Amino acid sequence: MLSIDADRLVADLQELGQIGRSKGGGLDRSSFSTADTEARQWYMSRCAEAGLAVKIDGIGNMIVCSPNVSAEVASRPAVWSGSHIDTVPSGGQFDGALGAVAALECLRRIHEEGIALNRPVCVAVYSDEEGNFSSLLGSSALVRGYSRDELDAMIGRDGDHFVDTFEAAGGDIDAATRTRIASGSLHATVELHIEQGPFLEQLGHQIGIVTGIVGMGGGVVTFRGRSDHAGTTPMAVRRDALVAAGAFLASCPSLATSTSSRAVVTCGLISVEPASANVVPGVARVTIDFRDPDADRMVTLETKIIDTARSIAEEHHLDVDFDFERTIQPAPLDAKIQGMIEGNAKARGLVASRLSSAAGHDSQNMALVAPTGMIFVPSIGGRSHCPEESTSWADVENGANVLLDTIIQLAT
Ligand code: GLV
Ligand code: MN
Ligand code: MN
């Protein structure tokens, strides 16, 4: 049975895991930042060493396809595998990196062994999966595209405009608006990822077969009141935007729990203006990330969030406005590919169980255009989006081997 080179895969993950590492121990590889650019260059150099050519599409997705296939094979719909190498601020070394590096390892093994393919195998490393500028940016561009107006309106968490950061990293904004996957060019996609939750570890199982991926919505809620002197303005006449935002945020947990046991609502970022200890805040902006695995409940949850913010704003004599992204829909994953993953895990003597993903992934976009599967491996302590995020090297190897089997099964 063909297997991946575990030592090479581990060495690659460890090397990539040093790029963008901060003093606090986490990884800071925001999309199109200097560290993300360094990680992309490292990835491309690993491809070059393996004799694999990298194409970069208009939005910056890196695509690496099997060389040495006949023109006839090259013309057929391809099997894609990959993930992302950008991170959240102070993120971990496995989220995204595992799937991006393991897919490259699979392609290297296929190439080294000269496996005869019936269809091309391509690795995709998607831009800005973590949504600093827009949720699942790279795959969203592929499946639905972005207008110039949408790209112009994108602002990152540091206040930088997408257009400026993207162009500074070498991107071409006109090419970004033209990015789309050609219809019919994909046969299937499969992504390896860490679970980012505790389920597999608690069960003591090595492989997760992902049945579906959660829906994701949200954006920025802005409360607008009036800035005033913090000493001289009586409490009764204030229009304090942050007090209203605080009341709104305090209501968010119950908005989630009253919707479903799977719904979640998070505020991860707050900013106020003018931002001074002795000034009543005139403007308060809070980010809202809401999720649920059910499409109808996503609509219910969004309506509740908006209605609650409006009624709190009214109570506090403020205005409120919403700058929400287009909701990324929940996606069921392909049943046939789930069966393949199950069979491949079993053939390697691994215990697998089915689970749904409460994290977002580019695979949920790709599932709109091709049969798509995802393989999970356990996360130690269920931790992710933090420096402590970890997975054992044995689980990394197992997951990469099941990925290799599944890619070969799809492509031969
Ligand atoms: C991506 O990691 C997400 O679930 O936000
Ligand atoms: Mn990820
Ligand atoms: Mn992530």
CSV table of C-alpha atoms and ligand atoms in Angstrom, one decimal:
chain,number,residue,atom,x,y,z
A,1,MET,CA,0.0,0.0,0.0
A,2,LEU,CA,1.4,3.4,-1.0
A,3,SER,CA,2.0,5.7,2.0
A,4,ILE,CA,3.1,9.2,2.6
A,5,ASP,CA,6.7,10.1,3.8
A,6,ALA,CA,5.9,10.9,7.4
A,7,ASP,CA,9.3,12.3,8.2
A,8,ARG,CA,9.1,14.7,5.3
A,9,LEU,CA,5.5,15.8,6.2
A,10,VAL,CA,6.4,16.4,9.8
A,11,ALA,CA,9.6,18.4,8.9
A,12,ASP,CA,7.5,20.5,6.5
A,13,LEU,CA,4.9,21.2,9.1
A,14,GLN,CA,7.6,22.1,11.7
A,15,GLU,CA,9.3,24.5,9.2
A,16,LEU,CA,6.1,26.2,8.2
A,17,GLY,CA,5.2,26.4,11.8
A,18,GLN,CA,8.1,28.7,12.4
A,19,ILE,CA,7.0,31.3,9.9
A,20,GLY,CA,5.1,34.2,11.6
A,21,ARG,CA,5.7,32.9,15.1
A,22,SER,CA,5.3,35.6,17.6
A,23,LYS,CA,6.9,36.0,21.0
A,24,GLY,CA,3.7,34.8,22.7
A,25,GLY,CA,4.2,31.4,20.8
A,26,GLY,CA,1.2,31.8,18.4
A,27,LEU,CA,1.4,32.2,14.7
A,28,ASP,CA,0.5,35.5,13.0
A,29,ARG,CA,0.0,34.9,9.3
A,30,SER,CA,-2.8,37.2,8.4
A,31,SER,CA,-3.6,36.9,4.7
A,32,PHE,CA,-1.3,38.9,2.4
A,33,SER,CA,0.8,40.0,5.4
A,34,THR,CA,4.6,39.8,5.3
A,35,ALA,CA,4.5,36.5,7.2
A,36,ASP,CA,1.8,35.1,4.9
A,37,THR,CA,3.9,36.1,1.9
A,38,GLU,CA,6.9,34.4,3.4
A,39,ALA,CA,4.9,31.2,4.0
A,40,ARG,CA,3.7,31.3,0.4
A,41,GLN,CA,7.3,31.6,-0.8
A,42,TRP,CA,8.3,28.7,1.4
A,43,TYR,CA,5.5,26.6,0.0
A,44,MET,CA,6.4,27.5,-3.6
A,45,SER,CA,10.0,26.6,-2.9
A,46,ARG,CA,8.9,23.2,-1.6
A,47,CYS,CA,6.9,22.6,-4.7
A,48,ALA,CA,9.9,23.7,-6.9
A,49,GLU,CA,12.2,21.2,-5.1
A,50,ALA,CA,9.6,18.5,-6.0
A,51,GLY,CA,9.5,19.5,-9.6
A,52,LEU,CA,6.0,20.9,-9.3
A,53,ALA,CA,4.9,24.1,-11.0
A,54,VAL,CA,2.7,26.5,-9.0
A,55,LYS,CA,0.1,28.7,-10.7
A,56,ILE,CA,-1.4,31.7,-8.8
A,57,ASP,CA,-4.9,32.7,-9.7
A,58,GLY,CA,-6.3,36.2,-9.6
A,59,ILE,CA,-7.2,36.1,-5.9
A,60,GLY,CA,-3.9,34.6,-4.9
A,61,ASN,CA,-4.9,31.0,-4.6
A,62,MET,CA,-1.9,28.7,-5.3
A,63,ILE,CA,-2.7,25.8,-7.5
A,64,VAL,CA,-0.2,23.0,-8.1
A,65,CYS,CA,-1.1,20.2,-10.5
A,66,SER,CA,0.3,16.8,-11.3
A,67,PRO,CA,3.0,17.0,-14.0
A,68,ASN,CA,3.7,14.4,-16.6
A,69,VAL,CA,0.0,13.6,-17.4
A,70,SER,CA,-1.1,13.2,-21.0
A,71,ALA,CA,-3.0,16.0,-22.8
A,72,GLU,CA,-6.0,13.8,-22.7
A,73,VAL,CA,-5.8,13.3,-18.9
A,74,ALA,CA,-5.0,17.0,-18.4
A,75,SER,CA,-8.2,17.9,-20.2
A,76,ARG,CA,-10.4,15.9,-17.8
A,77,PRO,CA,-12.1,17.3,-14.6
A,78,ALA,CA,-9.5,17.3,-11.8
A,79,VAL,CA,-9.4,16.1,-8.3
A,80,TRP,CA,-8.4,18.9,-5.9
A,81,SER,CA,-7.1,18.7,-2.4
A,82,GLY,CA,-5.8,21.5,-0.2
A,83,SER,CA,-6.5,24.0,2.6
A,84,HIS,CA,-4.9,27.3,3.7
A,85,ILE,CA,-1.7,28.6,5.3
A,86,ASP,CA,-3.0,31.9,6.6
A,87,THR,CA,-3.8,32.0,10.3
A,88,VAL,CA,-5.9,33.9,12.8
A,89,PRO,CA,-3.9,36.3,15.1
A,90,SER,CA,-1.9,34.2,17.5
A,91,GLY,CA,-3.2,31.0,15.9
A,92,GLY,CA,-1.9,27.4,15.9
A,93,GLN,CA,0.4,25.5,13.6
A,94,PHE,CA,-2.1,22.9,12.3
A,95,ASP,CA,-5.2,24.8,11.2
A,96,GLY,CA,-5.0,24.9,7.5
A,97,ALA,CA,-1.3,24.1,7.3
A,98,LEU,CA,-2.0,20.4,7.8
A,99,GLY,CA,-4.2,20.1,4.8
A,100,ALA,CA,-2.1,22.3,2.6
A,101,VAL,CA,1.2,20.5,3.4
A,102,ALA,CA,-0.4,17.0,3.4
A,103,ALA,CA,-2.0,17.6,0.0
A,104,LEU,CA,1.5,18.5,-1.4
A,105,GLU,CA,3.0,15.4,0.2
A,106,CYS,CA,0.3,13.3,-1.5
A,107,LEU,CA,1.0,14.9,-4.8
A,108,ARG,CA,4.8,14.4,-4.3
A,109,ARG,CA,4.2,10.7,-3.6
A,110,ILE,CA,2.0,10.2,-6.6
A,111,HIS,CA,4.6,12.0,-8.7
A,112,GLU,CA,7.5,10.0,-7.2
A,113,GLU,CA,5.8,6.7,-7.7
A,114,GLY,CA,4.6,7.5,-11.2
A,115,ILE,CA,1.1,6.5,-10.4
A,116,ALA,CA,-1.0,6.4,-13.6
A,117,LEU,CA,-3.8,8.9,-13.2
A,118,ASN,CA,-7.1,9.0,-15.0
A,119,ARG,CA,-7.6,12.7,-14.1
A,120,PRO,CA,-5.3,15.5,-12.9
A,121,VAL,CA,-4.6,15.9,-9.2
A,122,CYS,CA,-4.2,19.4,-8.1
A,123,VAL,CA,-3.3,21.0,-4.7
A,124,ALA,CA,-5.1,24.2,-3.9
A,125,VAL,CA,-3.9,26.6,-1.2
A,126,TYR,CA,-6.8,29.1,-0.7
A,127,SER,CA,-6.3,32.8,0.1
A,128,ASP,CA,-7.6,34.3,3.3
A,129,GLU,CA,-9.5,31.3,4.6
A,130,GLU,CA,-9.6,32.9,8.0
A,131,GLY,CA,-11.6,35.8,6.5
A,132,ASN,CA,-9.5,38.8,7.7
A,133,PHE,CA,-11.0,40.5,4.6
A,134,SER,CA,-13.9,38.2,3.7
A,135,SER,CA,-15.1,34.8,4.9
A,136,LEU,CA,-13.3,32.1,2.8
A,137,LEU,CA,-12.1,34.7,0.4
A,138,GLY,CA,-10.2,32.5,-2.0
A,139,SER,CA,-12.8,29.8,-2.5
A,140,SER,CA,-15.6,32.4,-2.5
A,141,ALA,CA,-13.9,34.1,-5.4
A,142,LEU,CA,-13.7,30.7,-7.2
A,143,VAL,CA,-17.4,29.8,-6.8
A,144,ARG,CA,-19.2,33.2,-6.9
A,145,GLY,CA,-16.6,35.9,-7.6
A,146,TYR,CA,-16.3,39.4,-6.2
A,147,SER,CA,-17.2,42.7,-7.8
A,148,ARG,CA,-14.7,45.5,-7.7
A,149,ASP,CA,-17.1,47.4,-5.4
A,150,GLU,CA,-17.1,44.4,-3.0
A,151,LEU,CA,-13.3,44.2,-3.0
A,152,ASP,CA,-13.0,48.0,-2.5
A,153,ALA,CA,-15.2,47.8,0.6
A,154,MET,CA,-13.1,45.1,2.3
A,155,ILE,CA,-11.3,46.3,5.4
A,156,GLY,CA,-9.1,44.0,7.5
A,157,ARG,CA,-9.0,43.8,11.3
A,158,ASP,CA,-6.1,46.2,11.4
A,159,GLY,CA,-8.0,48.8,9.4
A,160,ASP,CA,-6.1,48.2,6.2
A,161,HIS,CA,-8.0,48.1,2.9
A,162,PHE,CA,-7.9,44.8,1.0
A,163,VAL,CA,-7.0,46.5,-2.2
A,164,ASP,CA,-3.9,48.2,-0.7
A,165,THR,CA,-2.7,45.1,1.2
A,166,PHE,CA,-3.3,42.8,-1.8
A,167,GLU,CA,-1.5,45.0,-4.3
A,168,ALA,CA,1.4,45.5,-1.9
A,169,ALA,CA,1.7,41.7,-1.8
A,170,GLY,CA,1.9,41.6,-5.6
A,171,GLY,CA,-1.8,41.0,-6.4
A,172,ASP,CA,-3.6,42.5,-9.4
A,173,ILE,CA,-7.1,43.8,-8.3
A,174,ASP,CA,-8.6,43.5,-11.8
A,175,ALA,CA,-7.5,39.9,-12.0
A,176,ALA,CA,-9.0,39.3,-8.6
A,177,THR,CA,-12.5,40.4,-9.9
A,178,ARG,CA,-12.1,37.9,-12.8
A,179,THR,CA,-11.3,34.9,-10.6
A,180,ARG,CA,-13.8,32.0,-11.1
A,181,ILE,CA,-13.4,28.3,-11.4
A,182,ALA,CA,-14.3,27.1,-14.9
A,183,SER,CA,-17.6,25.1,-14.8
A,184,GLY,CA,-17.1,21.4,-15.2
A,185,SER,CA,-13.3,21.6,-14.4
A,186,LEU,CA,-13.6,19.7,-11.1
A,187,HIS,CA,-14.3,16.0,-10.6
A,188,ALA,CA,-14.2,16.1,-6.7
A,189,THR,CA,-12.4,17.9,-3.9
A,190,VAL,CA,-11.1,16.5,-0.6
A,191,GLU,CA,-9.6,18.3,2.4
A,192,LEU,CA,-7.7,17.1,5.4
A,193,HIS,CA,-8.0,19.3,8.5
A,194,ILE,CA,-7.7,19.1,12.3
A,195,GLU,CA,-11.0,18.6,14.0
A,196,GLN,CA,-10.6,21.8,16.2
A,197,GLY,CA,-13.0,20.3,18.7
A,198,PRO,CA,-12.9,17.5,21.3
A,199,PHE,CA,-15.1,14.8,19.7
A,200,LEU,CA,-12.5,12.4,18.2
A,201,GLU,CA,-10.2,12.6,21.1
A,202,GLN,CA,-13.0,11.8,23.5
A,203,LEU,CA,-14.0,8.8,21.4
A,204,GLY,CA,-10.4,7.7,21.0
A,205,HIS,CA,-10.9,7.5,17.2
A,206,GLN,CA,-8.3,8.4,14.7
A,207,ILE,CA,-10.3,9.6,11.7
A,208,GLY,CA,-13.3,11.9,11.4
A,209,ILE,CA,-15.6,11.6,8.3
A,210,VAL,CA,-17.2,15.0,7.9
A,211,THR,CA,-20.8,14.8,7.0
A,212,GLY,CA,-21.4,18.6,6.7
A,213,ILE,CA,-20.1,22.1,7.5
A,214,VAL,CA,-21.8,24.8,9.5
A,215,GLY,CA,-23.2,28.0,8.0
A,216,MET,CA,-21.4,31.2,8.8
A,217,GLY,CA,-22.7,34.8,8.8
A,218,GLY,CA,-22.0,38.2,10.4
A,219,GLY,CA,-19.9,41.3,10.0
A,220,VAL,CA,-19.9,44.6,11.8
A,221,VAL,CA,-22.7,46.2,14.0
A,222,THR,CA,-22.1,49.9,14.5
A,223,PHE,CA,-23.9,51.8,17.3
A,224,ARG,CA,-23.8,55.6,16.8
A,225,GLY,CA,-24.6,57.9,19.7
A,226,ARG,CA,-22.8,61.1,20.8
A,227,SER,CA,-19.4,61.7,22.3
A,228,ASP,CA,-19.4,63.9,25.4
A,229,HIS,CA,-17.4,64.9,28.4
A,230,ALA,CA,-17.0,61.9,30.8
A,231,GLY,CA,-17.2,64.1,33.9
A,232,THR,CA,-19.8,66.8,33.1
A,233,THR,CA,-22.4,64.8,31.1
A,234,PRO,CA,-25.1,63.5,33.5
A,235,MET,CA,-25.9,59.8,33.1
A,236,ALA,CA,-29.5,60.5,32.2
A,237,VAL,CA,-28.7,62.5,29.0
A,238,ARG,CA,-25.8,60.4,27.6
A,239,ARG,CA,-26.0,58.6,24.3
A,240,ASP,CA,-23.2,56.2,25.1
A,241,ALA,CA,-22.6,53.9,22.1
A,242,LEU,CA,-20.5,51.4,24.1
A,243,VAL,CA,-23.1,50.9,26.8
A,244,ALA,CA,-25.6,50.0,24.1
A,245,ALA,CA,-23.1,47.7,22.4
A,246,GLY,CA,-22.4,46.1,25.8
A,247,ALA,CA,-26.1,45.4,26.4
A,248,PHE,CA,-26.4,44.0,22.9
A,249,LEU,CA,-23.4,41.6,23.5
A,250,ALA,CA,-24.8,40.5,26.8
A,251,SER,CA,-27.9,39.3,25.0
A,252,CYS,CA,-26.0,37.3,22.3
A,253,PRO,CA,-25.5,34.1,24.2
A,254,SER,CA,-29.3,33.7,24.7
A,255,LEU,CA,-30.0,34.6,21.1
A,256,ALA,CA,-27.9,31.6,20.2
A,257,THR,CA,-29.2,29.2,22.8
A,258,SER,CA,-32.8,30.1,22.1
A,259,THR,CA,-32.3,29.3,18.4
A,260,SER,CA,-30.7,25.8,18.7
A,261,SER,CA,-28.3,23.8,20.7
A,262,ARG,CA,-25.8,24.1,17.8
A,263,ALA,CA,-26.1,27.9,17.2
A,264,VAL,CA,-23.2,30.1,18.3
A,265,VAL,CA,-22.7,33.9,18.4
A,266,THR,CA,-19.4,35.5,19.0
A,267,CYS,CA,-18.0,39.0,19.2
A,268,GLY,CA,-14.2,38.9,18.7
A,269,LEU,CA,-13.5,42.6,18.1
A,270,ILE,CA,-14.7,45.9,19.6
A,271,SER,CA,-13.6,49.4,18.7
A,272,VAL,CA,-14.8,52.8,19.9
A,273,GLU,CA,-14.5,56.4,18.8
A,274,PRO,CA,-13.1,58.6,19.9
A,275,ALA,CA,-11.4,56.1,22.2
A,276,SER,CA,-10.3,58.1,25.2
A,277,ALA,CA,-10.9,57.2,28.9
A,278,ASN,CA,-12.5,60.6,29.6
A,279,VAL,CA,-14.8,60.7,26.6
A,280,VAL,CA,-18.2,59.1,26.4
A,281,PRO,CA,-17.9,56.8,23.3
A,282,GLY,CA,-19.8,58.3,20.4
A,283,VAL,CA,-19.4,55.2,18.1
A,284,ALA,CA,-19.0,51.5,19.0
A,285,ARG,CA,-18.3,48.9,16.5
A,286,VAL,CA,-18.6,45.2,17.3
A,287,THR,CA,-18.0,42.2,15.1
A,288,ILE,CA,-20.6,39.5,15.1
A,289,ASP,CA,-19.9,35.9,13.9
A,290,PHE,CA,-23.0,33.7,14.0
A,291,ARG,CA,-23.2,30.0,13.0
A,292,ASP,CA,-25.7,27.2,12.8
A,293,PRO,CA,-25.7,23.9,10.7
A,294,ASP,CA,-29.2,24.6,9.5
A,295,ALA,CA,-29.9,27.2,6.7
A,296,ASP,CA,-33.4,28.2,8.0
A,297,ARG,CA,-32.1,28.7,11.5
A,298,MET,CA,-29.3,30.9,10.1
A,299,VAL,CA,-32.0,33.2,8.8
A,300,THR,CA,-33.8,33.1,12.1
A,301,LEU,CA,-30.6,33.9,14.0
A,302,GLU,CA,-29.6,36.8,11.8
A,303,THR,CA,-33.1,38.3,12.2
A,304,LYS,CA,-32.9,38.0,16.0
A,305,ILE,CA,-29.5,39.6,16.0
A,306,ILE,CA,-30.6,42.5,13.9
A,307,ASP,CA,-33.9,43.0,15.8
A,308,THR,CA,-32.2,42.9,19.2
A,309,ALA,CA,-29.5,45.4,18.1
A,310,ARG,CA,-32.2,47.7,16.8
A,311,SER,CA,-34.4,47.6,19.9
A,312,ILE,CA,-31.4,48.2,22.2
A,313,ALA,CA,-30.3,51.1,20.0
A,314,GLU,CA,-33.8,52.6,20.3
A,315,GLU,CA,-33.8,52.1,24.1
A,316,HIS,CA,-30.5,54.1,24.3
A,317,HIS,CA,-31.6,56.7,21.7
A,318,LEU,CA,-28.9,55.7,19.3
A,319,ASP,CA,-28.7,54.7,15.6
A,320,VAL,CA,-27.4,51.4,14.6
A,321,ASP,CA,-26.3,50.0,11.2
A,322,PHE,CA,-25.2,46.6,9.9
A,323,ASP,CA,-22.4,45.7,7.5
A,324,PHE,CA,-22.9,42.0,7.2
A,325,GLU,CA,-21.2,39.7,4.7
A,326,ARG,CA,-23.1,37.4,2.4
A,327,THR,CA,-23.9,34.3,4.5
A,328,ILE,CA,-21.9,31.3,3.7
A,329,GLN,CA,-24.5,28.5,3.6
A,330,PRO,CA,-24.2,25.2,5.6
A,331,ALA,CA,-23.0,22.5,3.2
A,332,PRO,CA,-23.7,18.7,3.3
A,333,LEU,CA,-20.6,16.8,2.1
A,334,ASP,CA,-20.7,14.1,-0.5
A,335,ALA,CA,-22.0,10.7,0.7
A,336,LYS,CA,-19.9,8.7,-1.8
A,337,ILE,CA,-16.7,10.4,-0.7
A,338,GLN,CA,-17.7,9.8,3.0
A,339,GLY,CA,-17.9,6.1,2.1
A,340,MET,CA,-14.5,6.2,0.4
A,341,ILE,CA,-12.9,7.8,3.5
A,342,GLU,CA,-14.6,5.2,5.7
A,343,GLY,CA,-13.3,2.3,3.6
A,344,ASN,CA,-9.8,3.8,3.4
A,345,ALA,CA,-9.6,4.3,7.2
A,346,LYS,CA,-10.7,0.8,7.8
A,347,ALA,CA,-8.2,-0.7,5.3
A,348,ARG,CA,-5.4,1.0,7.4
A,349,GLY,CA,-6.9,-0.4,10.6
A,350,LEU,CA,-8.0,3.0,11.8
A,351,VAL,CA,-11.2,3.7,13.7
A,352,ALA,CA,-13.3,6.4,12.1
A,353,SER,CA,-16.5,8.1,13.0
A,354,ARG,CA,-18.9,10.6,11.3
A,355,LEU,CA,-19.2,14.1,12.6
A,356,SER,CA,-20.2,17.6,11.4
A,357,SER,CA,-17.9,20.6,11.3
A,358,ALA,CA,-18.7,23.6,13.5
A,359,ALA,CA,-15.7,25.4,11.9
A,360,GLY,CA,-15.9,26.9,8.5
A,361,HIS,CA,-13.8,25.6,5.6
A,362,ASP,CA,-13.2,26.3,1.9
A,363,SER,CA,-14.6,22.9,1.3
A,364,GLN,CA,-18.1,24.3,2.0
A,365,ASN,CA,-17.7,26.6,-1.0
A,366,MET,CA,-16.1,23.9,-3.2
A,367,ALA,CA,-19.1,21.6,-2.3
A,368,LEU,CA,-21.2,24.0,-4.4
A,369,VAL,CA,-19.4,23.1,-7.6
A,370,ALA,CA,-18.1,19.5,-7.0
A,371,PRO,CA,-18.6,16.5,-4.9
A,372,THR,CA,-16.5,17.3,-1.8
A,373,GLY,CA,-15.3,15.4,1.3
A,374,MET,CA,-13.3,16.3,4.4
A,375,ILE,CA,-11.2,14.1,6.7
A,376,PHE,CA,-10.6,15.2,10.3
A,377,VAL,CA,-7.9,14.1,12.7
A,378,PRO,CA,-8.1,14.7,16.5
A,379,SER,CA,-7.2,18.0,18.1
A,380,ILE,CA,-5.5,17.6,21.5
A,381,GLY,CA,-7.8,18.9,24.2
A,382,GLY,CA,-10.1,20.1,21.3
A,383,ARG,CA,-8.1,23.3,21.2
A,384,SER,CA,-7.8,25.5,18.1
A,385,HIS,CA,-7.4,29.1,17.0
A,386,CYS,CA,-4.9,29.4,19.8
A,387,PRO,CA,-1.1,28.8,20.3
A,388,GLU,CA,-1.9,25.5,22.1
A,389,GLU,CA,-3.5,24.0,19.1
A,390,SER,CA,-1.9,20.5,18.6
A,391,THR,CA,-2.3,17.1,17.0
A,392,SER,CA,-0.1,14.1,17.5
A,393,TRP,CA,2.3,13.2,14.7
A,394,ALA,CA,0.8,9.7,14.6
A,395,ASP,CA,-2.6,11.3,13.9
A,396,VAL,CA,-1.1,13.6,11.3
A,397,GLU,CA,0.4,10.6,9.5
A,398,ASN,CA,-2.8,8.6,9.7
A,399,GLY,CA,-4.9,11.5,8.3
A,400,ALA,CA,-2.4,12.1,5.4
A,401,ASN,CA,-2.4,8.4,4.5
A,402,VAL,CA,-6.2,8.3,4.3
A,403,LEU,CA,-6.1,11.5,2.3
A,404,LEU,CA,-3.6,9.9,-0.1
A,405,ASP,CA,-5.8,6.8,-0.5
A,406,THR,CA,-8.8,8.9,-1.2
A,407,ILE,CA,-7.1,11.2,-3.7
A,408,ILE,CA,-5.8,8.1,-5.6
A,409,GLN,CA,-9.2,6.5,-5.5
A,410,LEU,CA,-10.8,9.6,-6.9
A,411,ALA,CA,-8.2,10.1,-9.6
A,412,THR,CA,-7.5,6.5,-10.9
B,1,GLV,C1,-12.3,29.2,10.2
B,1,GLV,O1,-11.4,28.7,10.9
B,1,GLV,C2,-13.6,29.5,10.9
B,1,GLV,O2,-14.3,28.5,11.3
B,1,GLV,O3,-13.8,30.7,11.2
B,2,MN,MN,-8.9,26.0,8.8
B,3,MN,MN,-9.2,28.6,11.3
